[in-house]
Coordinates of C-alpha atoms and ligand atoms in Angstrom, one line a residue:
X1 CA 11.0 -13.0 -135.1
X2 CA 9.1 -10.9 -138.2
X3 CA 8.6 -7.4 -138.0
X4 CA 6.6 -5.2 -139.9
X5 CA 5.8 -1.9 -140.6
X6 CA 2.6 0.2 -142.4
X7 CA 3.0 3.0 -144.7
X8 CA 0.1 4.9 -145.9
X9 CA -1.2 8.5 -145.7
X10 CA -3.4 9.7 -142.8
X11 CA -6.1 11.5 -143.2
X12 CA -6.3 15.3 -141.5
X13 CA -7.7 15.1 -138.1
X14 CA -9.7 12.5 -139.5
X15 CA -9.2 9.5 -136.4
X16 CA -11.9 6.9 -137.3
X17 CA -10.9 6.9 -141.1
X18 CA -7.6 6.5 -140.5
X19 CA -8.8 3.5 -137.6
X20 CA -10.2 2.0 -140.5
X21 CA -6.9 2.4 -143.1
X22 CA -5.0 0.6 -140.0
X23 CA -7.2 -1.8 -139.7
X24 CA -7.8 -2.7 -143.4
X25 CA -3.6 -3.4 -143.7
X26 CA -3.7 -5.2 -140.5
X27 CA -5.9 -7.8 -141.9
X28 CA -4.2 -11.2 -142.1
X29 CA -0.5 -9.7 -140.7
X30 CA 1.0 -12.2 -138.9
X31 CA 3.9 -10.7 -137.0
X32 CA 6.0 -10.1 -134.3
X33 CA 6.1 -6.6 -133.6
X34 CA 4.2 -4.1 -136.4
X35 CA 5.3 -0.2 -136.6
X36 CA 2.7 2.8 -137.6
X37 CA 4.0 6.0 -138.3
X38 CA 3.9 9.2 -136.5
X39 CA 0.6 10.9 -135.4
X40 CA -1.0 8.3 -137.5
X41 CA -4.5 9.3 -135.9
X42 CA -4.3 12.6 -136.7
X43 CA -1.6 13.9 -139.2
X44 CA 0.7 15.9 -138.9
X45 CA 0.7 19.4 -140.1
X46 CA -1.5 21.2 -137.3
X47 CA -2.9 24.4 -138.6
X48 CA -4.2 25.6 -134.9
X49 CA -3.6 24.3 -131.3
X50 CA -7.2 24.1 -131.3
X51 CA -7.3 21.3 -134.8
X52 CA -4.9 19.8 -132.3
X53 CA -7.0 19.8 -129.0
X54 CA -9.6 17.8 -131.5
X55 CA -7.8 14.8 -131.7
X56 CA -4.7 14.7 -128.9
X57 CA -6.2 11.8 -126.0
X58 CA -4.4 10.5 -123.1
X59 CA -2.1 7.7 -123.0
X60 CA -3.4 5.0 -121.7
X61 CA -6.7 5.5 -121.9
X62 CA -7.4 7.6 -124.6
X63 CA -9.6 6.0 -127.5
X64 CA -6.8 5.8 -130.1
X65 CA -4.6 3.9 -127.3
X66 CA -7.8 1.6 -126.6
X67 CA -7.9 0.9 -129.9
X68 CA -4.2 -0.3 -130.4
X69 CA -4.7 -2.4 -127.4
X70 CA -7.2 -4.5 -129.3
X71 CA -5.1 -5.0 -132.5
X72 CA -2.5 -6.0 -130.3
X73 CA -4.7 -8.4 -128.7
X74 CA -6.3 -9.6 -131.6
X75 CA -3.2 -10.0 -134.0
X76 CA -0.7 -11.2 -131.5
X77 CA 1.8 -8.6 -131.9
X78 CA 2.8 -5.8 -129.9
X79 CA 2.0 -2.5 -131.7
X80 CA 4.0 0.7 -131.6
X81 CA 2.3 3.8 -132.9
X82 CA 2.8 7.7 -132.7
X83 CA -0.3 9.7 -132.0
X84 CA -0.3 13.7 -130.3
X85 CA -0.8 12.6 -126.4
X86 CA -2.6 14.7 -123.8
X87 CA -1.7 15.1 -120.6
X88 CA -3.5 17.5 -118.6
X89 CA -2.0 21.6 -120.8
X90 CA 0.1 19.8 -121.9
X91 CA 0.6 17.8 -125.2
X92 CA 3.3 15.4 -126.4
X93 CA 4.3 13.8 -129.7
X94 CA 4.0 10.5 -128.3
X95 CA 4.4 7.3 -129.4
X96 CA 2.9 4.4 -127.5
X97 CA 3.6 0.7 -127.3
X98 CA 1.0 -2.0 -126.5
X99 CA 1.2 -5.6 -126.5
X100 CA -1.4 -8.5 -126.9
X101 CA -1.2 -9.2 -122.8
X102 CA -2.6 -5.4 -122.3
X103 CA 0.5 -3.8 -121.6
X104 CA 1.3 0.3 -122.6
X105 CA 4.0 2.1 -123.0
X106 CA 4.9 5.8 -123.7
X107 CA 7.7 7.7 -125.3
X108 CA 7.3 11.3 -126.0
X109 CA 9.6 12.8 -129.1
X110 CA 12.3 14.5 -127.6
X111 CA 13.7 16.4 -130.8
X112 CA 10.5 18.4 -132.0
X113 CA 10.8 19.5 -135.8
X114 CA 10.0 22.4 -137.1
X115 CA 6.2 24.0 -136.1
X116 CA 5.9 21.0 -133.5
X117 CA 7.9 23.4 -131.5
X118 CA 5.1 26.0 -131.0
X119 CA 2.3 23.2 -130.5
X120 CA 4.1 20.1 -128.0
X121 CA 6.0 20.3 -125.4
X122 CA 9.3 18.4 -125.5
X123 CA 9.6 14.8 -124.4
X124 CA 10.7 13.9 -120.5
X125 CA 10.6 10.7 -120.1
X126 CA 14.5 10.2 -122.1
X127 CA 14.7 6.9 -124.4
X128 CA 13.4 4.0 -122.3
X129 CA 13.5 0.6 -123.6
X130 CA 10.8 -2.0 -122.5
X131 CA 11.0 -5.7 -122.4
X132 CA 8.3 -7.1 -124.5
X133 CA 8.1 -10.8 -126.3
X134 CA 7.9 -12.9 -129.6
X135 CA 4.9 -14.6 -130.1
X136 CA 6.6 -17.4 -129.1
X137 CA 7.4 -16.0 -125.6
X138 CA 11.0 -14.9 -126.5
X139 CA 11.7 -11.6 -125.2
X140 CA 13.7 -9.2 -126.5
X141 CA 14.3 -5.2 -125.5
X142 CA 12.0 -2.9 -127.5
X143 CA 13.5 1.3 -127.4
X144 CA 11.2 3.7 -129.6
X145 CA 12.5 7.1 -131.2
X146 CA 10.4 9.4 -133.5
X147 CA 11.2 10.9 -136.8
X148 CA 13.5 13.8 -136.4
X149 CA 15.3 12.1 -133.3
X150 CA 16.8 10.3 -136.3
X151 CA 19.0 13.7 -137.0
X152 CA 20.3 13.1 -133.2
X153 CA 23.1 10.3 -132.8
X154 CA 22.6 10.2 -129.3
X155 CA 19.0 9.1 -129.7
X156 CA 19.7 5.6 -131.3
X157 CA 23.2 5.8 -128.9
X158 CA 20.7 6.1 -126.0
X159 CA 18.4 2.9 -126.6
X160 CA 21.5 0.8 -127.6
X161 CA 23.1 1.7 -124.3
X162 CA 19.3 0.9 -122.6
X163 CA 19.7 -2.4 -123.8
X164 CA 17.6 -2.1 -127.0
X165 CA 17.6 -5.0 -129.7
X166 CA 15.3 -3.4 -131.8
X167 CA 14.4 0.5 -132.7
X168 CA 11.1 1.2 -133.5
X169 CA 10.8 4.5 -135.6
X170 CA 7.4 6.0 -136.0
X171 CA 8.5 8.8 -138.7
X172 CA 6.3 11.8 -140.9
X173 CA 9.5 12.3 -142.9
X174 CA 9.9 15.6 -144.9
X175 CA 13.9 15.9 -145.4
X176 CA 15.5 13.6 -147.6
X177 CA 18.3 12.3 -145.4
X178 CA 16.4 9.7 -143.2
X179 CA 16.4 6.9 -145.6
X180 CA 19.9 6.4 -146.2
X181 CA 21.1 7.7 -142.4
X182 CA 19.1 5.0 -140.5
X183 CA 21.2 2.0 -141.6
X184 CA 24.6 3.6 -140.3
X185 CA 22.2 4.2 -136.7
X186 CA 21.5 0.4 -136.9
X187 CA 25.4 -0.4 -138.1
X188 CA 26.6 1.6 -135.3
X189 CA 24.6 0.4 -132.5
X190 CA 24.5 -2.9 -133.8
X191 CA 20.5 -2.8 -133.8
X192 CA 17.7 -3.9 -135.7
X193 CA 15.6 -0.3 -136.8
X194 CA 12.0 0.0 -137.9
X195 CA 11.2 3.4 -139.6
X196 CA 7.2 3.1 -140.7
X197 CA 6.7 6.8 -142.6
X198 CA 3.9 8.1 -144.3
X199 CA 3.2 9.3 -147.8
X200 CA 1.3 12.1 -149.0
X201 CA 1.1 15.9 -148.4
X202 CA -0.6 18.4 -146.3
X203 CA -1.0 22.0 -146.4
X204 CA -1.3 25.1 -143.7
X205 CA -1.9 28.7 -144.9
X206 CA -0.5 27.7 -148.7
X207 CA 2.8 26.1 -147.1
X208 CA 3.2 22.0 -148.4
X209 CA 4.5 19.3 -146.7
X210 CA 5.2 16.1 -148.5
X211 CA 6.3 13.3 -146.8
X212 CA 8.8 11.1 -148.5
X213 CA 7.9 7.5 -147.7
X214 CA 10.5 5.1 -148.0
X215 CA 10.0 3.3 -144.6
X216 CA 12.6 0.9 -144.3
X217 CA 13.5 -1.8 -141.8
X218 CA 17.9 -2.1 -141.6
X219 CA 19.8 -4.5 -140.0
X220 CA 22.6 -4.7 -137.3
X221 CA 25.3 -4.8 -140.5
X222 CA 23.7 -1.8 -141.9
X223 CA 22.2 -3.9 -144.7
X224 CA 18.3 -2.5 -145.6
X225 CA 16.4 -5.9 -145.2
X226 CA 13.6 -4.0 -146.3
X227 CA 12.3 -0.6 -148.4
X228 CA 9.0 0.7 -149.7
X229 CA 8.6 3.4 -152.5
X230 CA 7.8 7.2 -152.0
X231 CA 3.9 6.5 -152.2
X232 CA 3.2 3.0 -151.6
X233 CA 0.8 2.3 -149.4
X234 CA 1.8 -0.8 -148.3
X235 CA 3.7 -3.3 -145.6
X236 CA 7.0 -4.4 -145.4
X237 CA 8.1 -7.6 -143.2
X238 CA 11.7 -8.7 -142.6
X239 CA 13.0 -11.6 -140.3
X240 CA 15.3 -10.6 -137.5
X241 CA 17.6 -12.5 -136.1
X242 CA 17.9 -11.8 -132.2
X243 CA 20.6 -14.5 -131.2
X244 CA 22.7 -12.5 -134.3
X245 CA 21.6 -8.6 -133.0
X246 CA 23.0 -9.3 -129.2
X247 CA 26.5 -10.2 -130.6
X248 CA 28.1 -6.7 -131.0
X249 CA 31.9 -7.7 -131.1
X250 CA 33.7 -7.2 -134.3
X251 CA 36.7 -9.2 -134.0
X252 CA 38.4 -10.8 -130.7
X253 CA 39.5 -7.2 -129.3
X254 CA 36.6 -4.8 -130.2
X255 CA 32.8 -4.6 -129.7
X256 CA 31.1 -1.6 -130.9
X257 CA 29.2 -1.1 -126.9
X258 CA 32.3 -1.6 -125.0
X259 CA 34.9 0.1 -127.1
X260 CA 33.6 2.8 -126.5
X261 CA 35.4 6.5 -124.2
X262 CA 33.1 8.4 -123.0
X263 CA 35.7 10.1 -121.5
X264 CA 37.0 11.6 -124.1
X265 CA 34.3 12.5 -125.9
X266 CA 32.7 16.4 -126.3
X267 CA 29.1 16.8 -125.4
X268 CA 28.6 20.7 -125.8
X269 CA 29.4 23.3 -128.6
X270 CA 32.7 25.1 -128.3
X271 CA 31.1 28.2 -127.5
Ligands
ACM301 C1 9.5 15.1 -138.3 O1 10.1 15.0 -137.3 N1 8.2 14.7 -138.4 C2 10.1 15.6 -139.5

């Protein structure tokens, strides 16, 4: 299967430009499976919760949402793509999955960065992993994390142990650690990852953001089938190989799911 993912730079709370932006890299793609970034709708750097009410929808629904569902429909591929969810007070950093036979899906970032703390409430619906298909009817299991649930080992851990083949990775990364940490996550779990980041800067009260770019896609060896530059705007494809991603053992006695002990493993801080 080919997967993809768009980097560019959103426009601030400006939805229907950043439609168009989409739409304009989407033209002629002909994928499997394409990844946008996070809060590609909007950006990211909310100045109030009310430049936030402006442009959060719900999920499905929602015209952002709608919107995927065509692409998906018209391009074939199913579309994952991070965009601030409403849900009634509350709001998420959500990213949503839809594919070409009208189907939507919803993660909601459990590890909120920085000033996304005072403006979405944390994720509950945990990592799931959804079955969705190749063009070609193949299926395959699809898990989605976002941007700072890279820092979190556990994240990846938990859509590997769901059953994921493939980690899509809606990102707006600011630290510089992402790029290089994301093949060990795929080595580890023995998974294909997608990160799709954005370029670009914005501002709030005189403080910068500048996100780093270099959306990558990295494969089950930890090898980086794909990179982009800091402030390309621009797609990357890769093939993956899905017989090759399901086969986790290393040699006749170890495989990197099994071997492991949960048993003996920590899971709190030594207080
Ligand atoms: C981030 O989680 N957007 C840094």
């Amino acid at each position: 299967m080919k997967a993809a993912y768009l980097q560019f730079a959103p426009v601030y709370l400006d939805v229907e430009e950043n439609w168009a932006r989409v739409e304009a890299l989407l033209e002629g793609l002909d994928v499997d499976l394409i990844v946008l970034p996070e809060l590609f709708s909007s950006g990211y750097f909310f100045r109030s919760s009310a430049d936030l009410d402006q442009v959060a929808e719900p999920i499905p629904g929602g015209p952002t949402a709608q919107r995927l569902s065509e692409w998906a429909r018209d391009t074939g591929a199913t579309i994952v793509a991070g965009l601030p969810e409403r849900d009634g007070k509350r709001c998420y950093n959500s990213a949503v999955t839809v594919t070409p036979t009208g189907e939507t899906h919803t993660y909601r970032k459990v590890h909120l960065y920085y000033e996304e703390n005072a403006l979405f409430d944390p994720g509950d619906l945990g990592f799931p992993v959804v079955e969705v298909s190749t063009r070609d009817g193949e299926p395959y299991q699809l898990g989605v994390m976002v941007c700072f649930d890279w820092y979190f080992p556990e994240a990846a851990r938990s859509l590997a142990l769901g059953g994921a083949d493939v980690i899509a990775h809606p990102s707006n990364l600011v630290l510089p650690h992402c790029p290089e940490s994301m093949p060990i996550r795929a080595r580890e779990n023995h998974v294909y990852t997608i990160t799709a980041n954005r370029h670009g800067s914005e501002t709030k009260n005189g403080e910068e953001l500048t996100f780093i770019g270099l959306s990558e896609i990295c494969g089950p060896d930890g090898e980086v089938l794909r990179r982009s530059g800091r402030t390309d705007t621009e797609i990357g494809v890769a093939s993956l190989d899905l017989d090759a991603v399901r086969d986790r053992s290393l040699n006749a006695y170890n495989d990197v799911l099994m071997d492991r002990r949960p048993d003996a493993y920590v899971t709190s801080p030594a207080s």
